[in-house]
């Protein structure tokens, strides 16, 4: 851009005066010549400025490119992080399924023992109060023997509980992996900020910059992150719904 | 509550379906089926004579809110009026309001407890009678 002091020079003032004089006298060809002259002065300045800017941009980009880490990030670290996160999904999935399986197999055993124990309790109370006939007593002692045999199933429950315990190992592995990915995201963030500074793009307002497509679902609320217009927990959902007449 | 009622559980995560099915079984409901999104759930609902729909919101294919809207717009009166319980991680006020306006009967946010599920089910069926 031309600075004021570059435009308003004695030479240019003289040119403009000449131009005015030519126009008043009706010397069209002379006037056009002066206008062309003025235009070319302006264009020259503009080209020089553009050249300077282009050179600066070129330098900045090549300096940026010389930093190999961004290439490594794009070509290795990010695909690598994707793989790691997929591994986290499969590990957590595996753990959840192992836990569910163990629980699903344990619940019927517990329910069964629980029911039988309640039945025995009723019969036992009758026995204590001498309300049992001889036949009923024989059945009771048979039931008690069977119940003791059934309690062997508790060994299976114990095995299942150990399986649940072991399934939690995923937390350690996935925690380490996610920490690595968090570090990578931090590095990428730094690089992006560098890139934004080089290109001189205006930095978006923080509040507005984070606004995403409204049709996109937010998913779980993460503690420590700002969530606009969300409820925190079931109680607030219930309050909101009852305020709507539900 | 009629523990013989037929329930369809819709969630894209099989673990969540299993958790909900187990909790329902614990409450005495053994007659449950599963679907992994709205697109698979809708034909099942149309032919299956279900008494309750428990659905997630965020699913590929057809989302829970669209499934709810499709159900409420159905020509079949019994499907149109089926109780719908939403179990979702979506906690935006405007989404909860949207679900309410679309005719949801209960809204549970994840993570939830067995007690909350029980309370909401009781509330839904107390209101319906």
PDB file of C-alpha atoms in Angstrom, chain A residues 93 96-97 100-101 104 107 111 214 216-221 228-234 236-238 240-241 244 246, chain B residues 14-15 18-19 22 25-26 57-58 63 89-97 100-101 104 107-109 116 120 123 127:
ATOM      1  CA  UNK A  93     -15.161 -53.518  24.644  1.00  0.00           C
ATOM      2  CA  UNK A  96     -17.000 -54.858  29.260  1.00  0.00           C
ATOM      3  CA  UNK A  97     -17.999 -58.097  27.575  1.00  0.00           C
ATOM      4  CA  UNK A 100     -20.920 -58.832  31.565  1.00  0.00           C
ATOM      5  CA  UNK A 101     -20.404 -62.508  30.805  1.00  0.00           C
ATOM      6  CA  UNK A 104     -24.630 -62.876  33.644  1.00  0.00           C
ATOM      7  CA  UNK A 107     -26.637 -63.829  38.749  1.00  0.00           C
ATOM      8  CA  UNK A 111     -30.723 -66.088  42.570  1.00  0.00           C
ATOM      9  CA  UNK A 214     -25.687 -27.539  15.991  1.00  0.00           C
ATOM     10  CA  UNK A 216     -24.071 -32.616  15.738  1.00  0.00           C
ATOM     11  CA  UNK A 217     -24.911 -34.436  18.942  1.00  0.00           C
ATOM     12  CA  UNK A 218     -22.818 -33.536  21.974  1.00  0.00           C
ATOM     13  CA  UNK A 219     -22.596 -36.936  23.583  1.00  0.00           C
ATOM     14  CA  UNK A 220     -21.587 -37.396  27.207  1.00  0.00           C
ATOM     15  CA  UNK A 221     -20.900 -34.330  29.316  1.00  0.00           C
ATOM     16  CA  UNK A 228     -23.646 -24.775  27.244  1.00  0.00           C
ATOM     17  CA  UNK A 229     -27.265 -25.319  28.181  1.00  0.00           C
ATOM     18  CA  UNK A 230     -26.823 -28.807  29.499  1.00  0.00           C
ATOM     19  CA  UNK A 231     -28.240 -30.429  32.565  1.00  0.00           C
ATOM     20  CA  UNK A 232     -25.988 -32.169  35.037  1.00  0.00           C
ATOM     21  CA  UNK A 233     -27.507 -35.446  36.012  1.00  0.00           C
ATOM     22  CA  UNK A 234     -30.871 -37.118  36.285  1.00  0.00           C
ATOM     23  CA  UNK A 236     -31.967 -31.765  36.591  1.00  0.00           C
ATOM     24  CA  UNK A 237     -33.523 -33.734  33.733  1.00  0.00           C
ATOM     25  CA  UNK A 238     -36.476 -34.532  35.987  1.00  0.00           C
ATOM     26  CA  UNK A 240     -36.681 -29.682  33.501  1.00  0.00           C
ATOM     27  CA  UNK A 241     -39.299 -32.192  32.394  1.00  0.00           C
ATOM     28  CA  UNK A 244     -42.596 -28.611  31.133  1.00  0.00           C
ATOM     29  CA  UNK A 246     -44.255 -33.916  32.570  1.00  0.00           C
TER      30      UNK A 246
ATOM     31  CA  UNK B  14     -24.012 -54.160  22.548  1.00  0.00           C
ATOM     32  CA  UNK B  15     -22.616 -53.730  26.058  1.00  0.00           C
ATOM     33  CA  UNK B  18     -26.703 -56.141  27.695  1.00  0.00           C
ATOM     34  CA  UNK B  19     -26.591 -53.900  30.764  1.00  0.00           C
ATOM     35  CA  UNK B  22     -29.775 -57.470  32.706  1.00  0.00           C
ATOM     36  CA  UNK B  25     -34.300 -59.007  34.006  1.00  0.00           C
ATOM     37  CA  UNK B  26     -33.422 -58.090  37.565  1.00  0.00           C
ATOM     38  CA  UNK B  57     -30.523 -41.228  21.081  1.00  0.00           C
ATOM     39  CA  UNK B  58     -27.183 -41.167  19.282  1.00  0.00           C
ATOM     40  CA  UNK B  63     -31.294 -41.907  15.639  1.00  0.00           C
ATOM     41  CA  UNK B  89     -25.836 -39.480  27.106  1.00  0.00           C
ATOM     42  CA  UNK B  90     -27.367 -36.374  25.506  1.00  0.00           C
ATOM     43  CA  UNK B  91     -27.792 -33.743  28.212  1.00  0.00           C
ATOM     44  CA  UNK B  92     -28.559 -30.596  26.259  1.00  0.00           C
ATOM     45  CA  UNK B  93     -31.673 -28.863  27.523  1.00  0.00           C
ATOM     46  CA  UNK B  94     -32.925 -28.243  24.024  1.00  0.00           C
ATOM     47  CA  UNK B  95     -32.621 -31.954  23.240  1.00  0.00           C
ATOM     48  CA  UNK B  96     -34.524 -32.985  26.336  1.00  0.00           C
ATOM     49  CA  UNK B  97     -37.234 -30.507  25.389  1.00  0.00           C
ATOM     50  CA  UNK B 100     -40.502 -34.242  25.407  1.00  0.00           C
ATOM     51  CA  UNK B 101     -42.259 -32.459  22.562  1.00  0.00           C
ATOM     52  CA  UNK B 104     -41.187 -39.323  25.036  1.00  0.00           C
ATOM     53  CA  UNK B 107     -35.775 -39.569  29.827  1.00  0.00           C
ATOM     54  CA  UNK B 108     -32.772 -41.128  31.566  1.00  0.00           C
ATOM     55  CA  UNK B 109     -29.254 -39.734  31.205  1.00  0.00           C
ATOM     56  CA  UNK B 116     -33.359 -44.784  38.353  1.00  0.00           C
ATOM     57  CA  UNK B 120     -38.807 -44.253  35.619  1.00  0.00           C
ATOM     58  CA  UNK B 123     -43.627 -43.704  36.779  1.00  0.00           C
ATOM     59  CA  UNK B 127     -49.310 -42.716  34.520  1.00  0.00           C
TER      60      UNK B 127
END
